[in-house]
Amino acid sequence: MNTDARLWPSWVVLFALLAGTVFAVVMPAGLPYDEPSHWSTVQYIATHWTLPVMGDPGVTYEAQQAPLYYLMAAPLSLLPNGFLMVRLFGVVGHGVVVLLTWLLIRRAVPSIPAVALAGAGFVALNPVLLAIAGSVQNDTWALAWGVAALLSAATLTAEHPSPRDAIVVGVVVGLMLLTKLSMLPVAVGIVILLLIRRLFGAAGWLVLSATLVSGWWFVRNVLLYGDLSGQSAVARTGVSFPHTELSARYIAQSVLAYLTVPTEYVRNIVSAPPVVDVAALMLGVAIALGAALLGLRLRKQVDGQLTGLVAGVGFLAVAAWLGQILIAQPVSFRAALGVWPLVAVCAGSVKTVSSRWYGWAAVGVVAAVQIAIMVWFLISIAGQPTML
């Protein structure tokens, strides 16, 4: 890779930060789903400097979430334009996700660097991830910790990983769990990989260090609410979530929407016209095509253990989401955050449709479609009223 080519990842990260900033400025306050409750939790901590307890006055339902994001965001909320500062904190997290995604795919597909650049570009330009990053929420930084955990777990694919490496991965996993519990499939996937390889010592060190970092949060939930996640206490905040009739079509639409178009994330206050639906479907086809190319064309050119880990975590994340909507309560596909590294690898693999310029042309089409959806979305929501 020549000097100019080495700068491309930096340009991709920079564009991600600029686009995220536009989203943070343009989106009306409170329009993104759950943002008012996330912001309320940030304000509660900034005011009381203690963790909120569901059932107490002024505490909303997102107080069920793990606390690390809110603890990091609370000081920023006290700055001038504190609300925007917290939104921009999410944008910084998006830049971190893009950079770590590039590093992860470079490690997973070392023989074709262009796959990493294309995959990171897909994440950088993704309208859903940009809408999430440009709002007050804990998903972006949870995803950043999750990708960091997968990247650090690459050290454990060696023949004899050291206890130190396992402890480092465990600390990152603990921080990830302290940001959002829906990232648990990442931790499970890493541990399963170690157990399959019969690296019981490394698995033990990882679990121990992750427990030391995050275990207190689960103990607190048991003491306060009687369960590990605190989910049972959400009703104390006076909130109940409506039942959604599930169907194969609903599930498919939810998955496609949360990978391509952020209409659900803004409470469906805007509706995508047919041309945008077609564009979203094109992106879905591109991801599926990339997955096929990854399995057929790249299978001998990847780090099998790391790519297998990314794929395994992706499937675990989707399975956990399906289990939650079928057994507990309907939640958006956004809860399957652990699938995004796999989606990025698949999207980046579109580059391998041809070793010639056709490959980059395919990547360019995907990027152009994402930008078109982004522009339509920003124009559509710019005049909407604030909800805070």
Tab-separated table of C-alpha atoms in Angstrom:
chain	number	residue	atom	x	y	z
A	1	MET	CA	0.000	0.000	0.000
A	2	ASN	CA	1.545	3.329	-1.051
A	3	THR	CA	1.575	6.461	1.094
A	4	ASP	CA	-1.561	7.912	-0.479
A	5	ALA	CA	-3.460	4.655	0.010
A	6	ARG	CA	-2.496	4.576	3.684
A	7	LEU	CA	-4.304	7.871	4.166
A	8	TRP	CA	-7.625	6.495	2.926
A	9	PRO	CA	-8.700	5.042	6.318
A	10	SER	CA	-8.075	8.454	7.890
A	11	TRP	CA	-10.259	10.104	5.252
A	12	VAL	CA	-13.007	7.554	5.883
A	13	VAL	CA	-12.917	8.273	9.629
A	14	LEU	CA	-12.920	12.023	8.984
A	15	PHE	CA	-15.957	11.731	6.714
A	16	ALA	CA	-17.715	9.654	9.369
A	17	LEU	CA	-17.104	12.400	11.929
A	18	LEU	CA	-18.300	15.147	9.578
A	19	ALA	CA	-21.444	13.261	8.548
A	20	GLY	CA	-22.179	12.377	12.169
A	21	THR	CA	-21.852	16.032	13.149
A	22	VAL	CA	-24.417	16.979	10.495
A	23	PHE	CA	-26.824	14.408	11.920
A	24	ALA	CA	-26.225	15.665	15.474
A	25	VAL	CA	-26.993	19.253	14.451
A	26	VAL	CA	-29.906	18.621	12.078
A	27	MET	CA	-31.972	16.033	13.982
A	28	PRO	CA	-34.596	17.713	16.188
A	29	ALA	CA	-33.953	17.126	19.877
A	30	GLY	CA	-35.834	14.140	21.242
A	31	LEU	CA	-36.891	12.844	17.842
A	32	PRO	CA	-34.652	9.742	17.921
A	33	TYR	CA	-36.340	6.852	19.676
A	34	ASP	CA	-35.640	6.705	23.468
A	35	GLU	CA	-33.473	9.853	23.333
A	36	PRO	CA	-35.578	11.748	25.905
A	37	SER	CA	-35.135	8.932	28.426
A	38	HIS	CA	-31.396	8.590	27.725
A	39	TRP	CA	-30.977	12.346	28.128
A	40	SER	CA	-32.977	12.264	31.353
A	41	THR	CA	-30.619	9.620	32.756
A	42	VAL	CA	-27.580	11.698	31.785
A	43	GLN	CA	-29.098	14.743	33.490
A	44	TYR	CA	-29.996	12.772	36.620
A	45	ILE	CA	-26.397	11.643	37.082
A	46	ALA	CA	-25.055	15.123	36.297
A	47	THR	CA	-27.371	16.568	38.955
A	48	HIS	CA	-27.165	13.964	41.730
A	49	TRP	CA	-23.817	12.286	40.965
A	50	THR	CA	-25.259	8.963	41.914
A	51	LEU	CA	-26.753	6.162	39.860
A	52	PRO	CA	-30.526	6.384	39.370
A	53	VAL	CA	-32.832	3.813	40.937
A	54	MET	CA	-35.964	2.894	39.033
A	55	GLY	CA	-39.018	3.839	41.032
A	56	ASP	CA	-37.453	7.011	42.442
A	57	PRO	CA	-38.893	10.389	41.367
A	58	GLY	CA	-37.459	11.720	38.107
A	59	VAL	CA	-36.021	8.367	37.026
A	60	THR	CA	-37.069	7.075	33.585
A	61	TYR	CA	-37.006	3.626	32.038
A	62	GLU	CA	-33.537	3.835	30.465
A	63	ALA	CA	-32.129	3.791	34.002
A	64	GLN	CA	-32.231	0.016	33.507
A	65	GLN	CA	-29.186	0.405	31.264
A	66	ALA	CA	-25.626	-0.198	32.390
A	67	PRO	CA	-24.040	3.045	33.610
A	68	LEU	CA	-20.701	3.603	31.835
A	69	TYR	CA	-21.991	5.682	28.926
A	70	TYR	CA	-24.036	7.937	31.212
A	71	LEU	CA	-21.115	8.413	33.590
A	72	MET	CA	-18.942	9.529	30.645
A	73	ALA	CA	-21.638	11.756	29.169
A	74	ALA	CA	-22.761	13.470	32.396
A	75	PRO	CA	-19.787	15.894	32.675
A	76	LEU	CA	-20.229	16.863	29.013
A	77	SER	CA	-23.866	17.755	29.652
A	78	LEU	CA	-22.711	20.514	32.031
A	79	LEU	CA	-20.783	22.320	29.294
A	80	PRO	CA	-22.343	25.141	27.238
A	81	ASN	CA	-24.703	23.539	24.688
A	82	GLY	CA	-24.503	20.419	26.821
A	83	PHE	CA	-27.126	18.507	24.845
A	84	LEU	CA	-25.199	18.993	21.596
A	85	MET	CA	-21.929	18.110	23.348
A	86	VAL	CA	-23.379	14.769	24.435
A	87	ARG	CA	-24.633	14.121	20.911
A	88	LEU	CA	-21.164	14.899	19.548
A	89	PHE	CA	-19.717	12.461	22.077
A	90	GLY	CA	-21.705	9.815	20.233
A	91	VAL	CA	-20.284	11.069	16.931
A	92	VAL	CA	-16.758	10.603	18.290
A	93	GLY	CA	-17.787	7.078	19.219
A	94	HIS	CA	-18.863	6.509	15.613
A	95	GLY	CA	-15.423	7.547	14.425
A	96	VAL	CA	-13.900	5.066	16.867
A	97	VAL	CA	-16.209	2.320	15.558
A	98	VAL	CA	-15.143	3.040	11.967
A	99	LEU	CA	-11.430	2.958	12.821
A	100	LEU	CA	-11.722	-0.239	14.865
A	101	THR	CA	-13.819	-1.866	12.139
A	102	TRP	CA	-11.079	-1.142	9.612
A	103	LEU	CA	-8.453	-2.639	11.946
A	104	LEU	CA	-10.621	-5.683	12.660
A	105	ILE	CA	-11.282	-6.482	8.995
A	106	ARG	CA	-7.613	-5.882	8.117
A	107	ARG	CA	-6.800	-8.561	10.680
A	108	ALA	CA	-9.589	-10.886	9.521
A	109	VAL	CA	-8.891	-10.512	5.775
A	110	PRO	CA	-5.175	-9.647	5.659
A	111	SER	CA	-4.638	-10.663	2.025
A	112	ILE	CA	-7.076	-8.098	0.564
A	113	PRO	CA	-6.715	-4.695	2.320
A	114	ALA	CA	-9.437	-3.191	0.120
A	115	VAL	CA	-12.065	-5.287	1.928
A	116	ALA	CA	-11.227	-3.512	5.178
A	117	LEU	CA	-11.453	-0.085	3.571
A	118	ALA	CA	-14.769	-0.896	1.874
A	119	GLY	CA	-16.203	-2.389	5.073
A	120	ALA	CA	-15.151	0.592	7.177
A	121	GLY	CA	-16.596	2.892	4.517
A	122	PHE	CA	-19.932	1.085	4.687
A	123	VAL	CA	-20.032	1.650	8.455
A	124	ALA	CA	-18.914	5.275	8.117
A	125	LEU	CA	-21.658	6.120	5.609
A	126	ASN	CA	-24.429	3.976	7.051
A	127	PRO	CA	-27.471	6.240	7.658
A	128	VAL	CA	-28.719	4.156	10.575
A	129	LEU	CA	-25.414	4.199	12.446
A	130	LEU	CA	-25.068	7.924	11.739
A	131	ALA	CA	-28.568	8.668	13.061
A	132	ILE	CA	-27.844	6.645	16.183
A	133	ALA	CA	-24.429	8.246	16.696
A	134	GLY	CA	-25.851	11.746	16.270
A	135	SER	CA	-28.286	11.297	19.150
A	136	VAL	CA	-28.076	10.783	22.909
A	137	GLN	CA	-27.847	7.003	23.365
A	138	ASN	CA	-25.506	4.276	24.573
A	139	ASP	CA	-25.486	2.078	21.444
A	140	THR	CA	-22.569	3.691	19.631
A	141	TRP	CA	-20.089	3.419	22.471
A	142	ALA	CA	-21.345	-0.083	23.271
A	143	LEU	CA	-20.567	-1.032	19.667
A	144	ALA	CA	-17.148	0.622	19.948
A	145	TRP	CA	-16.308	-1.500	23.006
A	146	GLY	CA	-17.696	-4.564	21.220
A	147	VAL	CA	-15.505	-4.137	18.139
A	148	ALA	CA	-12.561	-3.417	20.445
A	149	ALA	CA	-13.273	-6.692	22.270
A	150	LEU	CA	-13.297	-8.642	18.989
A	151	LEU	CA	-10.095	-6.947	17.854
A	152	SER	CA	-8.331	-7.610	21.149
A	153	ALA	CA	-9.568	-11.218	21.032
A	154	ALA	CA	-7.411	-11.662	17.921
A	155	THR	CA	-4.496	-12.099	20.352
A	156	LEU	CA	-6.260	-15.168	21.727
A	157	THR	CA	-6.238	-16.925	18.349
A	158	ALA	CA	-2.542	-17.662	18.835
A	159	GLU	CA	-1.576	-21.222	19.677
A	160	HIS	CA	-0.754	-20.411	23.292
A	161	PRO	CA	-2.298	-17.075	24.367
A	162	SER	CA	-0.857	-15.636	27.550
A	163	PRO	CA	-2.892	-14.964	30.712
A	164	ARG	CA	-2.074	-11.274	30.247
A	165	ASP	CA	-3.735	-11.238	26.822
A	166	ALA	CA	-6.825	-12.959	28.215
A	167	ILE	CA	-7.010	-10.473	31.105
A	168	VAL	CA	-6.795	-7.504	28.704
A	169	VAL	CA	-9.627	-8.924	26.597
A	170	GLY	CA	-11.627	-9.523	29.795
A	171	VAL	CA	-11.225	-5.911	30.873
A	172	VAL	CA	-12.470	-4.674	27.479
A	173	VAL	CA	-15.391	-7.114	27.670
A	174	GLY	CA	-16.207	-5.846	31.166
A	175	LEU	CA	-16.273	-2.242	29.966
A	176	MET	CA	-18.455	-3.307	27.052
A	177	LEU	CA	-20.964	-4.945	29.407
A	178	LEU	CA	-20.927	-1.848	31.624
A	179	THR	CA	-22.016	0.146	28.563
A	180	LYS	CA	-24.842	-2.054	27.265
A	181	LEU	CA	-25.881	-5.570	28.176
A	182	SER	CA	-27.100	-6.336	24.650
A	183	MET	CA	-23.423	-6.743	23.713
A	184	LEU	CA	-23.296	-9.950	25.771
A	185	PRO	CA	-23.165	-12.119	22.595
A	186	VAL	CA	-19.665	-10.746	21.963
A	187	ALA	CA	-18.487	-12.025	25.338
A	188	VAL	CA	-20.232	-15.371	24.861
A	189	GLY	CA	-18.748	-15.805	21.398
A	190	ILE	CA	-15.190	-15.173	22.605
A	191	VAL	CA	-15.548	-17.599	25.505
A	192	ILE	CA	-17.057	-20.284	23.245
A	193	LEU	CA	-14.090	-19.927	20.858
A	194	LEU	CA	-11.670	-20.458	23.738
A	195	LEU	CA	-13.586	-23.475	25.019
A	196	ILE	CA	-13.706	-25.031	21.547
A	197	ARG	CA	-9.938	-24.652	21.367
A	198	ARG	CA	-9.678	-26.157	24.862
A	199	LEU	CA	-7.988	-23.022	26.178
A	200	PHE	CA	-9.685	-23.317	29.538
A	201	GLY	CA	-7.095	-21.232	31.362
A	202	ALA	CA	-7.482	-18.283	28.988
A	203	ALA	CA	-11.278	-18.550	29.254
A	204	GLY	CA	-11.009	-18.509	33.028
A	205	TRP	CA	-8.772	-15.440	33.117
A	206	LEU	CA	-11.058	-13.628	30.691
A	207	VAL	CA	-14.216	-14.379	32.672
A	208	LEU	CA	-12.522	-13.459	35.944
A	209	SER	CA	-11.261	-10.080	34.743
A	210	ALA	CA	-14.574	-9.241	33.031
A	211	THR	CA	-16.408	-10.124	36.245
A	212	LEU	CA	-14.111	-7.959	38.355
A	213	VAL	CA	-14.781	-4.991	36.063
A	214	SER	CA	-18.533	-5.343	35.585
A	215	GLY	CA	-19.807	-7.799	38.172
A	216	TRP	CA	-20.733	-5.116	40.715
A	217	TRP	CA	-23.417	-3.823	38.363
A	218	PHE	CA	-25.206	-7.166	38.277
A	219	VAL	CA	-24.933	-7.546	42.053
A	220	ARG	CA	-26.489	-4.093	42.418
A	221	ASN	CA	-29.379	-5.089	40.160
A	222	VAL	CA	-30.060	-8.227	42.185
A	223	LEU	CA	-30.018	-6.284	45.443
A	224	LEU	CA	-32.258	-3.483	44.127
A	225	TYR	CA	-34.585	-5.277	41.744
A	226	GLY	CA	-34.183	-9.006	42.263
A	227	ASP	CA	-32.794	-9.825	38.802
A	228	LEU	CA	-29.454	-9.467	37.020
A	229	SER	CA	-30.539	-6.999	34.324
A	230	GLY	CA	-33.019	-4.849	36.259
A	231	GLN	CA	-35.581	-5.404	33.508
A	232	SER	CA	-38.254	-6.412	35.992
A	233	ALA	CA	-38.222	-2.943	37.559
A	234	VAL	CA	-38.987	-0.973	34.379
A	235	ALA	CA	-42.679	-0.975	35.307
A	236	ARG	CA	-41.779	1.094	38.396
A	237	THR	CA	-41.092	4.043	36.080
A	238	GLY	CA	-44.711	3.978	34.867
A	239	VAL	CA	-43.811	2.775	31.385
A	240	SER	CA	-45.280	-0.183	29.550
A	241	PHE	CA	-44.443	-1.198	26.017
A	242	PRO	CA	-47.224	-2.084	23.570
A	243	HIS	CA	-47.470	-5.577	22.167
A	244	THR	CA	-46.493	-5.951	18.524
A	245	GLU	CA	-47.948	-8.732	16.419
A	246	LEU	CA	-44.964	-10.639	15.078
A	247	SER	CA	-44.739	-12.104	11.597
A	248	ALA	CA	-41.985	-13.161	9.228
A	249	ARG	CA	-42.629	-10.024	7.164
A	250	TYR	CA	-42.403	-7.755	10.224
A	251	ILE	CA	-39.122	-9.377	11.303
A	252	ALA	CA	-37.613	-9.099	7.809
A	253	GLN	CA	-38.655	-5.449	7.474
A	254	SER	CA	-37.259	-4.611	10.912
A	255	VAL	CA	-33.905	-6.188	10.066
A	256	LEU	CA	-33.662	-4.448	6.689
A	257	ALA	CA	-34.721	-1.080	8.118
A	258	TYR	CA	-32.154	-1.140	10.924
A	259	LEU	CA	-29.373	-1.975	8.483
A	260	THR	CA	-30.237	0.633	5.885
A	261	VAL	CA	-32.846	3.345	6.646
A	262	PRO	CA	-33.355	4.998	10.077
A	263	THR	CA	-37.094	5.667	9.790
A	264	GLU	CA	-37.954	3.418	12.753
A	265	TYR	CA	-35.307	5.140	14.847
A	266	VAL	CA	-37.154	8.453	14.540
A	267	ARG	CA	-40.492	6.949	15.619
A	268	ASN	CA	-41.603	6.462	11.993
A	269	ILE	CA	-42.459	10.165	11.920
A	270	VAL	CA	-41.284	10.118	8.296
A	271	SER	CA	-42.145	7.414	5.810
A	272	ALA	CA	-39.754	6.236	3.135
A	273	PRO	CA	-41.070	6.654	-0.442
A	274	PRO	CA	-40.885	3.654	-2.774
A	275	VAL	CA	-37.606	4.795	-4.302
A	276	VAL	CA	-35.962	4.796	-0.855
A	277	ASP	CA	-37.415	1.359	-0.109
A	278	VAL	CA	-35.838	0.132	-3.345
A	279	ALA	CA	-32.524	1.699	-2.335
A	280	ALA	CA	-32.729	-0.037	1.047
A	281	LEU	CA	-33.402	-3.336	-0.682
A	282	MET	CA	-30.368	-2.747	-2.902
A	283	LEU	CA	-28.204	-2.347	0.191
A	284	GLY	CA	-29.654	-5.537	1.630
A	285	VAL	CA	-28.821	-7.389	-1.583
A	286	ALA	CA	-25.292	-5.961	-1.500
A	287	ILE	CA	-24.778	-7.259	2.056
A	288	ALA	CA	-26.088	-10.687	1.038
A	289	LEU	CA	-23.858	-10.683	-2.064
A	290	GLY	CA	-20.867	-9.785	0.085
A	291	ALA	CA	-21.693	-12.645	2.446
A	292	ALA	CA	-21.778	-15.061	-0.492
A	293	LEU	CA	-18.447	-13.776	-1.791
A	294	LEU	CA	-16.951	-14.036	1.693
A	295	GLY	CA	-18.014	-17.660	1.930
A	296	LEU	CA	-17.123	-18.720	-1.604
A	297	ARG	CA	-14.315	-16.527	-2.896
A	298	LEU	CA	-12.517	-15.446	0.271
A	299	ARG	CA	-12.711	-18.597	2.401
A	300	LYS	CA	-9.017	-19.400	1.827
A	301	GLN	CA	-7.825	-15.816	2.233
A	302	VAL	CA	-9.126	-14.996	5.697
A	303	ASP	CA	-8.041	-15.528	9.287
A	304	GLY	CA	-10.397	-18.433	9.826
A	305	GLN	CA	-10.602	-18.198	13.615
A	306	LEU	CA	-11.152	-14.442	13.759
A	307	THR	CA	-13.633	-14.413	10.877
A	308	GLY	CA	-15.406	-17.361	12.457
A	309	LEU	CA	-15.577	-15.438	15.729
A	310	VAL	CA	-17.064	-12.379	14.009
A	311	ALA	CA	-19.612	-14.572	12.225
A	312	GLY	CA	-20.431	-16.515	15.380
A	313	VAL	CA	-20.978	-13.336	17.367
A	314	GLY	CA	-23.212	-11.984	14.599
A	315	PHE	CA	-25.387	-15.092	14.626
A	316	LEU	CA	-25.529	-15.098	18.435
A	317	ALA	CA	-26.625	-11.445	18.423
A	318	VAL	CA	-29.443	-12.144	15.966
A	319	ALA	CA	-30.478	-15.266	17.889
A	320	ALA	CA	-30.577	-13.305	21.155
A	321	TRP	CA	-32.734	-10.646	19.506
A	322	LEU	CA	-35.107	-13.242	18.088
A	323	GLY	CA	-35.359	-14.936	21.465
A	324	GLN	CA	-36.176	-11.638	23.142
A	325	ILE	CA	-38.921	-10.648	20.715
A	326	LEU	CA	-40.456	-14.134	20.711
A	327	ILE	CA	-40.266	-14.845	24.452
A	328	ALA	CA	-40.087	-11.525	26.303
A	329	GLN	CA	-41.074	-8.342	24.467
A	330	PRO	CA	-40.739	-6.827	20.996
A	331	VAL	CA	-37.570	-4.747	20.669
A	332	SER	CA	-36.032	-3.251	17.561
A	333	PHE	CA	-33.250	-4.988	15.661
A	334	ARG	CA	-31.018	-2.268	17.074
A	335	ALA	CA	-30.632	-4.581	20.083
A	336	ALA	CA	-28.610	-6.980	17.887
A	337	LEU	CA	-25.615	-4.628	17.920
A	338	GLY	CA	-23.177	-7.519	17.783
A	339	VAL	CA	-24.158	-8.241	14.175
A	340	TRP	CA	-22.573	-5.041	12.832
A	341	PRO	CA	-18.953	-6.316	12.558
A	342	LEU	CA	-20.246	-9.240	10.469
A	343	VAL	CA	-22.321	-6.871	8.316
A	344	ALA	CA	-19.228	-4.701	7.795
A	345	VAL	CA	-17.134	-7.679	6.675
A	346	CYS	CA	-19.873	-8.779	4.273
A	347	ALA	CA	-20.336	-5.266	2.872
A	348	GLY	CA	-16.592	-4.888	2.405
A	349	SER	CA	-16.456	-8.197	0.560
A	350	VAL	CA	-18.501	-6.633	-2.247
A	351	LYS	CA	-15.146	-5.268	-3.436
A	352	THR	CA	-14.125	-8.820	-4.403
A	353	VAL	CA	-16.894	-9.108	-6.990
A	354	SER	CA	-14.025	-8.339	-9.368
A	355	SER	CA	-10.292	-7.797	-8.995
A	356	ARG	CA	-10.521	-5.037	-11.595
A	357	TRP	CA	-12.196	-1.636	-11.427
A	358	TYR	CA	-15.585	-3.337	-11.400
A	359	GLY	CA	-15.015	-4.206	-7.756
A	360	TRP	CA	-14.519	-0.582	-6.752
A	361	ALA	CA	-17.474	0.374	-8.970
A	362	ALA	CA	-19.656	-1.975	-6.900
A	363	VAL	CA	-18.392	-0.359	-3.700
A	364	GLY	CA	-19.065	3.076	-5.210
A	365	VAL	CA	-22.665	2.144	-6.014
A	366	VAL	CA	-23.215	0.999	-2.415
A	367	ALA	CA	-21.700	4.242	-1.089
A	368	ALA	CA	-23.796	6.368	-3.463
A	369	VAL	CA	-26.991	4.630	-2.356
A	370	GLN	CA	-26.123	5.215	1.296
A	371	ILE	CA	-25.405	8.893	0.653
A	372	ALA	CA	-28.689	9.283	-1.246
A	373	ILE	CA	-30.634	7.764	1.663
A	374	MET	CA	-28.717	9.990	4.056
A	375	VAL	CA	-29.589	13.162	2.140
A	376	TRP	CA	-33.275	12.179	1.823
A	377	PHE	CA	-33.458	11.417	5.537
A	378	LEU	CA	-31.840	14.672	6.684
A	379	ILE	CA	-34.078	16.744	4.424
A	380	SER	CA	-37.163	14.865	5.652
A	381	ILE	CA	-36.534	15.358	9.359
A	382	ALA	CA	-35.034	18.850	9.287
A	383	GLY	CA	-38.387	20.600	9.753
A	384	GLN	CA	-39.855	18.247	12.346
A	385	PRO	CA	-40.677	19.658	15.813
A	386	THR	CA	-38.464	18.931	18.804
A	387	MET	CA	-39.696	16.488	21.437
A	388	LEU	CA	-37.596	17.661	24.381
